[in-house]
Amino acid sequence: MIHTEICDLLGIEYPIFQGGMAWVSDASLAGAVSNAGGLGIIAGMNSNGEQLREQIRKIREITNKPYGVNVMLMSPYADEVAQVVVEEKVPVVVTGAGLPSKYIKTWVENGLKVVPVVPSVAIARMCERMGACAVVAEGGESGGHVGDLTTMALTPQVVDAVKIPVLAAGGIGDGRGVAAALMLGAKGVQVGTRFLVATECTIHENYKQRVLKAKDIDTIVTGRRLGHPVRGLKSPVTRRMQDLEYSADFTAEEFEKMGVGAMRKAAREGDEQNGSFMCGQIAGLVNKEQPAAEIIREMFAQAEELLKGAAQWVR
Ligand code: TUI
């Protein structure tokens, strides 16, 4: 059994977070992950306050284990979502795409555990000073909004820079990734792409099929020039976005709006022409739909074998 201080800190059995993916991570997926002993996370990004409250009530019907809500700090609803997590006494708040400076004091005072996702050492340090109880170091292999560093380079540097526990994210899809993350000094992992094909994940079947068929080189990052790089599967939309990104009369706001609409079209409608299918670089090893509990069990059984077996190379 792999047990780290993240398990004790948050009251979970396996040190794994399921990424709070916009238009993907609802109460169904998050509830299944929490029931399986990981930390299921509901995405706050695509919800206003009341829609999020509904998802929180739903997850409480599915599980009585700890769960989290992801507050996407660039969301137009960030203020209301930040308030609802307090009112609903959400056990863990994971933040993304910015610094949680505006909200973290209130969250901590109200007993919520705050775990920001960070793309650099400097931001990890700031989050620790503000009162975060852990951070997720997310490398650019991940799907969605990405930082510049790789998971391999970022994780050990963040581990050395802060005293709070660090989870690694980006490019982790099986037990080999979990074992590697632990060797880099992480106390757990956050996994997104692998859970896109969980049985309990409610995204459109077309999305699941695209992820199941994707190979290592099938993702691309758009939006770098405009400051919000996002990784997803290559598609008609990403080709259009690449052209627009470099056209002079297209603003960052228009680009962003187009991106968010396209994420919904992918996840909810499976629209192959107009959808933006967020996905990480690990897609090539995601090739089986299975229940979240099985994904987690297999991942940690494999990691455990690898970690035990590693001693054979030491003379
Ligand atoms: O947030 C994510 N991944 C996401 S959010 C999303 S929805 C969306 N994204 C972009 C445009 C429109 C909609 C899809 N995927 N991951 C966590 C993450 N946070 N990655 C990087 C960061 C991050 C970046 C900068 C965290 C803090 C930060 O602070 C610097 C600053 O200047 O605010």
Short mmCIF file of C-alpha atoms and ligand atoms in Angstrom, two decimals, residues 22 45 72 74 96-99 117-119 123 138 143-147 228 230 256 260 263 278, ligand 1:
data_model
loop_
_atom_site.label_atom_id
_atom_site.label_comp_id
_atom_site.label_asym_id
_atom_site.label_seq_id
_atom_site.Cartn_x
_atom_site.Cartn_y
_atom_site.Cartn_z
CA ALA A 22 -13.72 22.17 -17.28
CA MET A 45 -14.76 26.64 -14.13
CA MET A 72 -10.52 28.44 -12.05
CA MET A 74 -9.86 33.31 -14.65
CA GLY A 96 -5.87 26.98 -11.15
CA ALA A 97 -4.84 29.55 -13.76
CA GLY A 98 -3.80 32.26 -11.31
CA LEU A 99 -2.91 33.21 -7.74
CA VAL A 117 -1.93 24.31 -8.93
CA VAL A 118 1.39 26.00 -9.68
CA PRO A 119 3.54 26.23 -12.83
CA ILE A 123 4.33 30.80 -7.50
CA GLU A 138 1.77 20.91 -13.00
CA GLY A 143 -4.08 18.93 -20.94
CA GLY A 144 -5.79 22.31 -20.74
CA HIS A 145 -4.08 25.48 -19.57
CA VAL A 146 -0.34 24.73 -19.40
CA GLY A 147 2.82 26.22 -17.94
CA HIS A 228 -3.02 31.52 -22.31
CA VAL A 230 -4.01 25.41 -23.84
CA GLU A 256 -10.50 33.02 -25.09
CA VAL A 260 -14.24 28.16 -23.80
CA MET A 263 -14.52 23.09 -24.78
CA MET A 278 -8.54 19.10 -23.99
O1 TUI B 1 -6.04 25.61 -14.88
C1 TUI B 1 -5.50 24.65 -15.35
N1 TUI B 1 -5.94 24.04 -16.48
C2 TUI B 1 -7.02 24.46 -17.23
S1 TUI B 1 -8.06 25.72 -16.86
C3 TUI B 1 -8.90 25.48 -18.26
S2 TUI B 1 -10.24 26.46 -18.71
C4 TUI B 1 -9.50 27.73 -19.61
N2 TUI B 1 -8.22 27.86 -19.69
C5 TUI B 1 -7.66 28.87 -20.36
C6 TUI B 1 -8.40 29.77 -21.01
C7 TUI B 1 -9.72 29.66 -20.96
C8 TUI B 1 -10.29 28.63 -20.26
C9 TUI B 1 -8.39 24.43 -18.93
N3 TUI B 1 -7.35 23.87 -18.34
N4 TUI B 1 -4.41 24.09 -14.76
C10 TUI B 1 -3.82 24.64 -13.60
C11 TUI B 1 -2.77 25.63 -13.93
N5 TUI B 1 -2.62 26.74 -13.29
N6 TUI B 1 -1.85 25.52 -14.87
C12 TUI B 1 -1.06 26.66 -14.80
C13 TUI B 1 -1.58 27.41 -13.79
C14 TUI B 1 -1.17 28.69 -13.28
C15 TUI B 1 -0.70 29.67 -14.12
C16 TUI B 1 -0.32 30.92 -13.60
C17 TUI B 1 -1.25 28.94 -11.91
C18 TUI B 1 -0.89 30.17 -11.40
C19 TUI B 1 -0.43 31.15 -12.24
O2 TUI B 1 -0.14 32.33 -11.66
C20 TUI B 1 0.50 33.30 -12.42
C21 TUI B 1 -0.31 34.52 -12.56
O3 TUI B 1 0.28 35.47 -13.08
O4 TUI B 1 -1.49 34.52 -12.22
#
